[in-house]
Amino acid sequence: MAKTRTPPGSTTARQPGDDTPKPARPRWVWTVIRITALVAAAATAYIARDSPRVLGFSSSSQDSPKQPPSQNVGFMAQVLQKSKGQNICKPEGFVMDTYSDFDGIEALNRRVAVPLRKLIKTKFFRTLRVELYKPCQFWRSEGSCFQRDCIVQPLDDDQIPAAWRKQTVDQTNFGPFLGSFPRQRPEFTDKDFAIVNDETYGEGVWLDLVENPERFTGYAGAGANAIWMSIYEHNCFGVPPYIQDTAGGWGSQLVNVDGKSMPFVQPPRKQRDLAPFLESLAEEDAGLTLPADVPKEYRIFYRAVSGLHASTSTHICADYFNATSNKWEPNLNCFIARIGAFPDRLQNIYFNFVLLTRALQKMEPYLAAYDYSTNAKKEDRAVARLIPKLLKTVKKAGLVFDDSELFLAANGRALKAEFKDNFRNISRIMDCTGCEKCRLWGKTQTLGIGTALKALFSYPDRAFRGRFTSLDFKRNEIVALITTYFQFSRSIEDIGIFRAMYQNLVTDWRASNAVPTIA
C-alpha cells in the first residue's frame, strides 16, 4: 500500500489508521488569513523604511541589525572598546599593505612620542617659512575665515636665524644675459612628490608651528568640504567617496562657538550597541570604501590621503574649544561623528604612521648627519641628543613597509609620474583653504608625506649612504617630515584618549544603573 506524502509544513497530516475525514476550513477563512498576513507585512516594511536609523537618541539592542558589522566598523568598535591585553587587530593583525600590526604600531609610538614631542618644540623644527597666500588655481574662493582661531601669527624677522633669512642667488636663476629678468624658480623637481616651496626663494611668511597648532578653528561648511571633495574626486585615481557635510547632519564645527549648542551624535552607553550604532553611522554601504582589485600603488596613494584627512579630523576633535568650560579639550562626540562615519580612515592613520616610519628608516644616515644648528646652543644640544634617539628607536622597529615592491610593472615609470602629478596637485588644492591655520597645516603635512614618498620612491637605498651627493632635500622638507610624523604620532595618542573616554562613559553608565535611586 502506497504511503500518503505529507505536504511540507502541514500540521493536519493524518495519522496511520485514522480514516476519519478532517473538516475542511471554509475558503473565506484562508482569504482572511492571507489578507491579514499581507497587511502585516506591508505595515512592517513601511515602519522599517521610515524608522530613523540610530541617531544617538536610542541605544536599544533591539534596533541592532541582524547582519554582523562590516570589517571596518568592527575595527572601529574594537578600537574604542579595547582594554589592556585585548587585541584590536583585524583581520590578521596587520595593517593592510604593511608588515606592521596595530598593537606593534601603538607600542612603537609610545617609544617615539617622547623624543618627537621634545624635538618639535626646538627652534629648528618649530620654525617654517610657508607661501601661505598663493591664490587658488581651481575655483573662486568663497572668502576667508576671520575668526580668531583661523588666523596665524607670523614671526618677526629678528626671531629668525640670520642664515635662514639670507636669500641665495645663483647664476642659474637668471636669463641668458647677465642682469636680465630672473626666471621663475620651479616649484618642484622631477624627484619631488609635493610642491616644495624652497624657503630661500619666493614669497612666504615665517611661522612658529607650536604657536599655531592644528586644532578646532570653526572653519566648516561648503568651502571646507570642497577641499576634500576635490582631492578625492579628481586626484585619487577615480575613487570618489561621499564626503559627509560636517556643517549639518551629525554635527558642525561651527557649533559651540556661541556656547549654546553642540549637537554632535551621542555614542551608546551599552558596549553591545556600539557596533550596530557605528554601522548605522558609517557610509560604507554606498560603495565608499576602496575596491580591493585596484593596483597597489593606487591604494597606497588613496590611503595616504585618507589617513591625512582622518588625522586632521582627529586633531580637530582632540583640541576642541568648549565654550561652556572655556577650555580646549577632547570631544568624544566629535570624534565619533567625524571618524565613525568613515572607519576605514581610522586604519589609514596607522598606515601613514608606518609609511613615515619607513621613510625615516631609509633616511637614517642622512638625517643623522644633517646640520640642525640654529645658534641657540641649548636647543641645538637637545636636537643633537634627540635625533639619534629617535632614529635608533625607528631603526629597531625592523621591516615595517617594503617600498621596493611598488612601481615594478611595465608601466611603472608612467604610473610613478602620474602618482607625483596627483600628489603635487593636492599641494595646490591646499591653497584654496579659507582658514589660514588649516592652510598652514594642510600644506605642511602634504609636504611631509610628499617628502616621505620622495625618499622612498625617488632615491635608491644606496643614495642615503656615503656623501649624499645625489640627494636634494630642503630644510623645510626635513621640518615638514618630522612635524608630520609627530602629527600622526599625536593622532594615535589621541585615539587612546578617546578610547579611555568611551570606557569611562560606559563605566559611569553601569555605575549609575547599579545604584538604586531613592525617591
XYZ file of C-alpha atoms in Angstrom:
519
model
C 0.000 0.000 0.000
C 1.495 3.364 -1.035
C 2.234 5.878 1.672
C 0.492 9.230 1.618
C 3.038 12.119 1.408
C 2.535 14.961 3.826
C 2.973 18.478 2.422
C 5.943 20.321 3.925
C 4.895 22.394 6.913
C 1.454 20.779 7.197
C 0.032 20.372 10.722
C -3.062 18.402 9.690
C -1.441 15.233 8.390
C -3.482 12.103 9.035
C -2.071 9.588 11.457
C -1.750 5.891 10.459
C -5.042 4.028 10.948
C -7.056 7.242 11.202
C -9.733 7.094 8.472
C -11.876 9.857 9.913
C -12.040 12.755 7.411
C -10.965 16.138 8.807
C -13.372 19.026 8.279
C -12.045 21.477 5.657
C -11.750 25.145 6.607
C -14.063 27.470 4.732
C -12.442 29.393 1.876
C -13.205 32.744 3.461
C -11.044 31.817 6.485
C -7.981 31.282 4.260
C -8.742 34.526 2.440
C -8.860 36.455 5.727
C -5.582 34.860 6.866
C -3.839 35.799 3.591
C -5.105 39.404 3.678
C -4.086 39.804 7.329
C -0.582 38.495 6.562
C -0.189 40.876 3.610
C -1.325 43.884 5.652
C 1.059 42.963 8.469
C 3.976 42.571 6.046
C 3.211 45.913 4.390
C 2.984 47.683 7.736
C 6.278 46.163 8.873
C 8.037 47.255 5.673
C 6.623 50.781 5.988
C 7.769 51.114 9.583
C 11.221 49.714 8.770
C 11.563 52.110 5.869
C 10.632 55.226 7.804
C 12.029 54.375 11.203
C 15.087 56.546 11.955
C 18.491 54.992 11.816
C 20.377 55.085 15.041
C 20.900 58.800 15.711
C 22.241 58.636 19.206
C 18.812 59.020 20.742
C 18.200 55.283 21.096
C 20.621 52.661 22.330
C 18.236 49.730 22.353
C 19.837 46.486 21.235
C 16.542 45.539 19.613
C 17.331 48.049 16.834
C 20.612 46.298 16.029
C 20.866 44.850 12.511
C 20.921 41.070 12.241
C 23.969 41.123 9.986
C 27.351 41.406 11.731
C 29.081 44.766 11.307
C 31.444 45.258 8.407
C 35.152 44.684 8.914
C 35.930 48.405 9.103
C 33.107 49.111 11.547
C 34.187 46.124 13.620
C 37.678 47.578 13.751
C 36.364 50.959 14.843
C 34.274 49.361 17.592
C 37.205 47.324 18.859
C 39.484 50.372 18.921
C 37.032 52.155 21.225
C 36.371 49.052 23.337
C 39.947 47.878 23.647
C 41.111 47.150 27.155
C 44.528 46.092 28.365
C 45.587 42.855 26.718
C 42.728 42.858 24.201
C 43.848 42.628 20.594
C 42.336 45.176 18.206
C 43.985 43.692 15.128
C 41.683 42.661 12.282
C 41.560 40.540 10.268
C 45.079 39.130 10.518
C 46.664 41.600 12.873
C 48.470 43.594 10.177
C 47.778 46.981 8.658
C 46.980 46.335 5.003
C 49.972 46.751 2.647
C 52.463 46.759 5.527
C 54.393 44.368 7.756
C 53.138 46.028 10.953
C 50.309 45.132 13.291
C 48.196 47.674 15.141
C 49.408 46.810 18.613
C 53.011 46.970 17.414
C 52.406 50.424 15.948
C 50.936 51.683 19.200
C 53.907 50.243 21.095
C 56.382 51.918 18.703
C 54.505 55.181 19.023
C 54.862 55.129 22.781
C 58.639 54.956 22.298
C 58.971 57.700 19.672
C 56.371 60.075 21.118
C 58.662 61.465 23.822
C 61.630 62.486 21.597
C 59.217 63.751 18.929
C 57.332 65.932 21.394
C 60.606 67.498 22.526
C 62.013 67.892 19.008
C 59.078 69.815 17.589
C 59.477 72.416 20.349
C 63.033 73.303 19.303
C 63.692 76.330 17.104
C 64.834 74.231 14.131
C 61.643 72.186 13.907
C 59.078 74.733 15.049
C 60.151 77.430 12.572
C 58.939 77.209 8.978
C 58.550 79.615 6.063
C 55.338 78.993 4.118
C 53.875 80.584 0.996
C 50.568 80.998 2.735
C 48.792 83.416 0.410
C 49.092 81.828 -3.010
C 45.828 82.195 -4.973
C 43.566 79.199 -5.506
C 44.012 77.846 -9.045
C 40.852 75.738 -9.190
C 37.806 77.780 -8.167
C 36.816 81.179 -6.899
C 37.277 81.305 -3.166
C 34.191 81.941 -1.051
C 36.240 84.109 1.267
C 38.345 83.510 4.302
C 37.619 82.545 7.874
C 38.281 85.606 10.005
C 37.584 84.023 13.364
C 40.385 84.435 15.840
C 41.348 80.765 15.759
C 41.643 80.746 11.945
C 44.347 83.428 11.846
C 48.063 82.602 12.066
C 50.581 84.703 13.940
C 53.755 85.293 11.869
C 57.199 85.717 13.388
C 59.226 88.917 13.334
C 62.429 88.892 11.301
C 64.603 89.194 14.399
C 63.207 85.849 15.599
C 64.633 84.049 12.541
C 68.280 82.918 12.395
C 70.221 85.183 10.044
C 71.420 82.247 7.948
C 67.818 81.312 7.124
C 66.799 84.871 6.190
C 69.612 85.223 3.672
C 68.392 84.908 0.087
C 70.573 82.636 -2.013
C 71.042 83.672 -5.653
C 72.961 81.632 -8.194
C 73.733 82.028 -11.906
C 71.021 79.584 -12.922
C 68.401 81.951 -11.518
C 68.978 84.452 -14.322
C 68.183 84.589 -18.010
C 70.717 84.046 -20.800
C 72.125 87.564 -20.375
C 73.587 88.629 -17.052
C 71.346 91.192 -15.451
C 68.245 90.247 -17.429
C 64.949 89.420 -15.765
C 65.250 86.401 -13.459
C 63.484 83.232 -14.422
C 60.839 81.807 -12.116
C 62.362 79.182 -9.854
C 60.460 75.900 -10.372
C 58.092 74.828 -7.601
C 59.393 71.274 -7.757
C 61.912 68.987 -9.414
C 61.320 65.667 -11.123
C 62.041 63.845 -7.861
C 59.516 65.802 -5.779
C 56.102 64.410 -4.864
C 54.842 67.732 -3.469
C 55.264 71.458 -4.060
C 58.440 72.075 -2.073
C 58.484 75.906 -1.977
C 62.143 76.256 -1.082
C 62.129 78.709 1.822
C 65.117 80.647 0.442
C 63.064 81.767 -2.581
C 59.680 83.235 -3.366
C 57.094 84.841 -1.149
C 56.360 83.472 2.267
C 55.902 84.175 5.948
C 57.906 82.737 8.814
C 55.674 80.912 11.275
C 56.002 79.152 14.599
C 54.220 75.793 14.300
C 53.941 75.357 18.065
C 52.234 78.732 18.454
C 49.830 77.923 15.600
C 48.659 74.386 16.438
C 46.306 72.280 14.336
C 43.027 72.332 16.236
C 39.342 73.281 16.018
C 39.028 76.690 14.330
C 35.332 76.978 13.446
C 36.083 76.645 9.718
C 33.424 74.426 8.128
C 30.711 74.236 5.510
C 30.806 74.021 1.731
C 34.223 75.651 1.397
C 35.879 73.202 3.778
C 34.200 70.199 2.181
C 35.138 71.373 -1.324
C 38.805 70.860 -0.443
C 38.483 67.170 0.384
C 35.847 66.516 -2.257
C 38.162 67.900 -4.931
C 41.077 65.852 -3.638
C 39.151 62.579 -3.597
C 37.190 63.064 -6.815
C 39.924 64.391 -9.080
C 43.217 63.159 -7.640
C 42.629 59.688 -6.200
C 42.584 57.746 -9.483
C 38.828 57.543 -9.856
C 37.920 56.767 -6.254
C 35.153 59.283 -5.381
C 33.857 58.593 -1.866
C 30.992 60.624 -0.493
C 32.103 63.421 1.803
C 29.634 63.952 4.597
C 28.818 67.633 5.096
C 30.089 68.345 8.582
C 28.144 71.604 8.657
C 24.971 69.630 9.315
C 23.700 66.150 9.955
C 25.934 64.594 12.583
C 27.330 67.865 13.857
C 29.062 71.018 12.783
C 32.435 72.521 13.591
C 30.576 75.792 13.907
C 28.592 74.669 16.932
C 29.697 75.538 20.436
C 31.269 78.784 19.249
C 28.303 80.606 20.783
C 28.284 78.329 23.810
C 24.657 77.352 23.244
C 24.702 74.055 21.413
C 26.854 71.113 20.477
C 24.627 68.703 18.533
C 27.167 66.005 17.809
C 25.865 62.471 17.664
C 25.849 60.707 21.043
C 27.503 57.258 21.275
C 25.569 54.473 23.028
C 26.387 53.679 26.618
C 25.994 49.942 26.219
C 29.016 48.333 24.601
C 26.896 45.734 22.828
C 25.142 48.582 20.974
C 28.340 50.247 19.739
C 28.917 48.152 16.603
C 25.290 48.441 15.350
C 25.412 52.157 16.143
C 28.588 52.663 14.097
C 27.151 50.535 11.295
C 24.198 52.901 11.054
C 26.544 55.893 11.148
C 29.045 54.591 8.602
C 28.808 55.500 4.936
C 30.405 52.298 3.684
C 27.294 50.644 2.272
C 27.118 53.156 -0.573
C 30.321 51.810 -2.109
C 32.586 54.259 -0.353
C 35.477 52.017 0.544
C 38.303 51.458 -1.886
C 37.752 48.441 -4.190
C 40.044 45.533 -3.407
C 41.158 44.977 -7.004
C 42.776 48.369 -7.697
C 46.568 48.480 -8.245
C 48.542 48.550 -5.026
C 50.096 51.919 -5.964
C 46.628 53.479 -6.301
C 45.569 52.003 -2.999
C 48.609 53.378 -1.195
C 48.044 56.825 -2.687
C 44.433 56.804 -1.535
C 45.341 55.557 1.918
C 47.956 58.304 2.349
C 45.350 60.970 1.525
C 42.634 59.279 3.591
C 44.950 58.968 6.592
C 45.832 62.664 6.383
C 42.120 63.527 6.335
C 41.413 61.300 9.339
C 44.399 62.609 11.278
C 43.271 66.200 10.706
C 39.760 65.341 11.916
C 41.207 63.625 14.973
C 43.220 66.728 15.913
C 40.157 68.942 15.492
C 38.195 66.746 17.895
C 41.087 66.264 20.323
C 41.702 70.010 20.646
C 38.131 71.293 20.580
C 37.030 74.550 22.181
C 34.312 74.061 24.764
C 32.666 77.451 25.240
C 30.849 76.189 28.339
C 34.077 75.465 30.237
C 36.093 77.963 28.168
C 38.736 75.252 27.683
C 40.365 73.365 24.826
C 39.620 69.705 25.450
C 38.939 66.396 23.658
C 35.397 65.937 22.339
C 34.400 62.267 22.098
C 31.138 63.007 20.292
C 33.037 64.952 17.617
C 35.403 62.007 17.136
C 32.511 59.555 16.830
C 30.774 61.804 14.293
C 33.789 62.623 12.152
C 35.588 59.279 12.210
C 32.733 56.881 12.994
C 31.172 57.566 9.597
C 34.424 56.615 7.842
C 36.108 53.921 9.974
C 38.417 52.856 7.140
C 40.120 56.234 7.519
C 40.944 55.393 11.109
C 43.002 52.439 9.880
C 44.767 54.741 7.429
C 46.133 56.852 10.284
C 48.120 53.784 11.290
C 49.131 53.217 7.666
C 50.574 56.721 7.329
C 52.486 56.286 10.564
C 54.063 53.159 9.082
C 54.830 54.935 5.793
C 56.588 57.786 7.611
C 58.430 55.327 9.858
C 59.844 53.532 6.818
C 60.947 56.843 5.283
C 62.841 57.735 8.462
C 64.471 54.304 8.468
C 65.677 54.782 4.913
C 66.883 58.343 5.533
C 68.562 57.465 8.845
C 72.227 58.037 7.806
C 71.343 61.305 6.067
C 69.223 62.632 8.941
C 71.877 61.646 11.480
C 74.485 63.727 9.603
C 72.213 66.708 8.858
C 73.169 70.161 10.186
C 70.434 71.252 12.633
C 72.293 74.228 14.099
C 70.419 77.461 14.838
C 72.990 79.177 17.118
C 70.634 78.540 20.030
C 73.153 76.404 21.917
C 70.811 74.824 24.446
C 68.277 73.802 21.817
C 70.966 72.646 19.397
C 72.353 70.334 22.085
C 68.846 68.966 22.660
C 68.413 68.222 18.936
C 71.857 66.560 18.831
C 70.689 64.248 21.625
C 67.109 63.618 20.451
C 67.635 62.927 16.730
C 69.884 59.867 17.308
C 67.460 58.581 19.943
C 64.529 58.880 17.554
C 66.386 57.300 14.638
C 67.674 54.434 16.786
C 64.146 53.654 18.009
C 62.751 53.762 14.482
C 65.521 51.534 13.153
C 64.855 48.903 15.828
C 61.274 48.555 14.573
C 62.563 46.394 11.704
C 60.810 45.994 8.374
C 57.509 47.842 8.611
C 56.868 48.538 4.924
C 58.598 47.375 1.719
C 58.814 50.230 -0.770
C 60.757 48.063 -3.223
C 57.534 46.198 -4.081
C 55.978 49.163 -5.879
C 56.222 50.572 -9.432
C 57.703 47.320 -10.769
C 55.198 46.716 -13.583
C 55.931 47.538 -17.219
C 54.091 50.836 -16.824
C 55.799 51.579 -13.506
C 57.574 54.725 -14.700
C 54.400 56.243 -16.152
C 52.451 55.253 -13.039
C 55.005 56.944 -10.792
C 54.830 60.121 -12.879
C 51.035 60.140 -12.540
C 51.378 59.461 -8.819
C 53.650 62.540 -8.473
C 51.396 64.779 -10.567
C 48.341 63.931 -8.492
C 50.075 64.442 -5.181
C 51.521 67.792 -6.295
C 48.004 68.781 -7.247
C 46.914 68.146 -3.673
C 49.594 70.632 -2.584
C 47.984 73.225 -4.863
C 44.460 72.445 -3.633
C 45.572 73.314 -0.102
C 45.988 76.912 -1.320
C 42.180 77.030 -1.667
C 41.592 76.580 2.062
C 39.841 79.619 3.511
C 41.280 79.169 7.012
C 44.903 80.317 7.389
C 45.727 77.849 10.135
C 44.092 74.979 8.223
C 46.028 76.010 5.100
C 49.275 76.076 7.071
C 48.799 72.546 8.368
C 47.404 71.213 5.109
C 50.440 72.457 3.187
C 52.916 71.371 5.883
C 51.596 67.824 6.219
C 51.179 67.371 2.473
C 54.834 68.354 2.141
C 55.738 65.972 4.988
C 54.059 62.994 3.325
C 55.440 64.106 -0.047
C 58.952 64.145 1.439
C 58.467 60.590 2.713
C 57.277 59.461 -0.738
C 60.257 61.226 -2.332
C 62.678 59.391 -0.042
C 61.013 56.043 -0.678
C 60.431 56.203 -4.433
C 62.806 58.796 -5.926
C 66.083 57.504 -4.486
C 67.608 54.031 -4.079
C 68.851 52.937 -0.674
C 72.481 53.496 -1.659
C 71.821 57.237 -2.143
C 71.448 57.595 1.636
C 74.913 56.220 2.299
C 78.277 57.853 1.830
C 78.438 61.559 0.988
C 74.764 62.010 -0.073
C 75.828 63.907 -3.213
C 72.760 62.877 -5.214
C 70.239 63.900 -2.558
C 68.240 67.110 -2.717
C 66.187 67.802 0.410
C 65.482 71.358 1.553
C 65.346 72.366 5.200
C 61.570 72.863 5.031
C 61.187 69.264 3.795
C 63.066 67.937 6.836
C 60.978 70.101 9.158
C 57.733 69.017 7.457
C 58.734 65.326 7.594
C 59.464 65.289 11.343
C 56.482 67.540 12.109
C 54.113 65.311 10.127
C 55.476 62.233 11.872
C 54.702 63.924 15.166
C 51.185 64.809 13.969
C 50.409 61.155 13.231
C 52.051 60.094 16.476
C 49.774 62.557 18.215
C 46.738 61.141 16.372
C 47.479 57.635 17.655
C 47.828 59.031 21.174
C 44.510 60.838 20.729
C 42.834 57.603 19.677
C 43.930 56.179 23.020
C 42.436 59.191 24.809
C 39.098 58.775 23.030
C 39.178 55.056 23.812
C 39.588 55.846 27.511
C 36.802 58.441 27.344
C 34.407 55.901 25.889
C 35.370 53.325 28.518
C 34.667 55.925 31.214
C 31.307 56.695 29.589
C 30.329 53.022 29.737
C 31.669 52.597 33.279
C 29.777 55.643 34.551
C 26.567 54.386 32.941
C 26.951 50.978 34.561
C 27.618 52.574 37.930
C 24.574 54.830 37.676
C 22.354 51.852 36.867
C 23.828 49.647 39.582
C 22.909 52.032 42.406
C 19.148 52.195 43.090
C 17.734 55.687 43.124
C 15.980 56.952 46.263
C 12.804 58.931 45.768
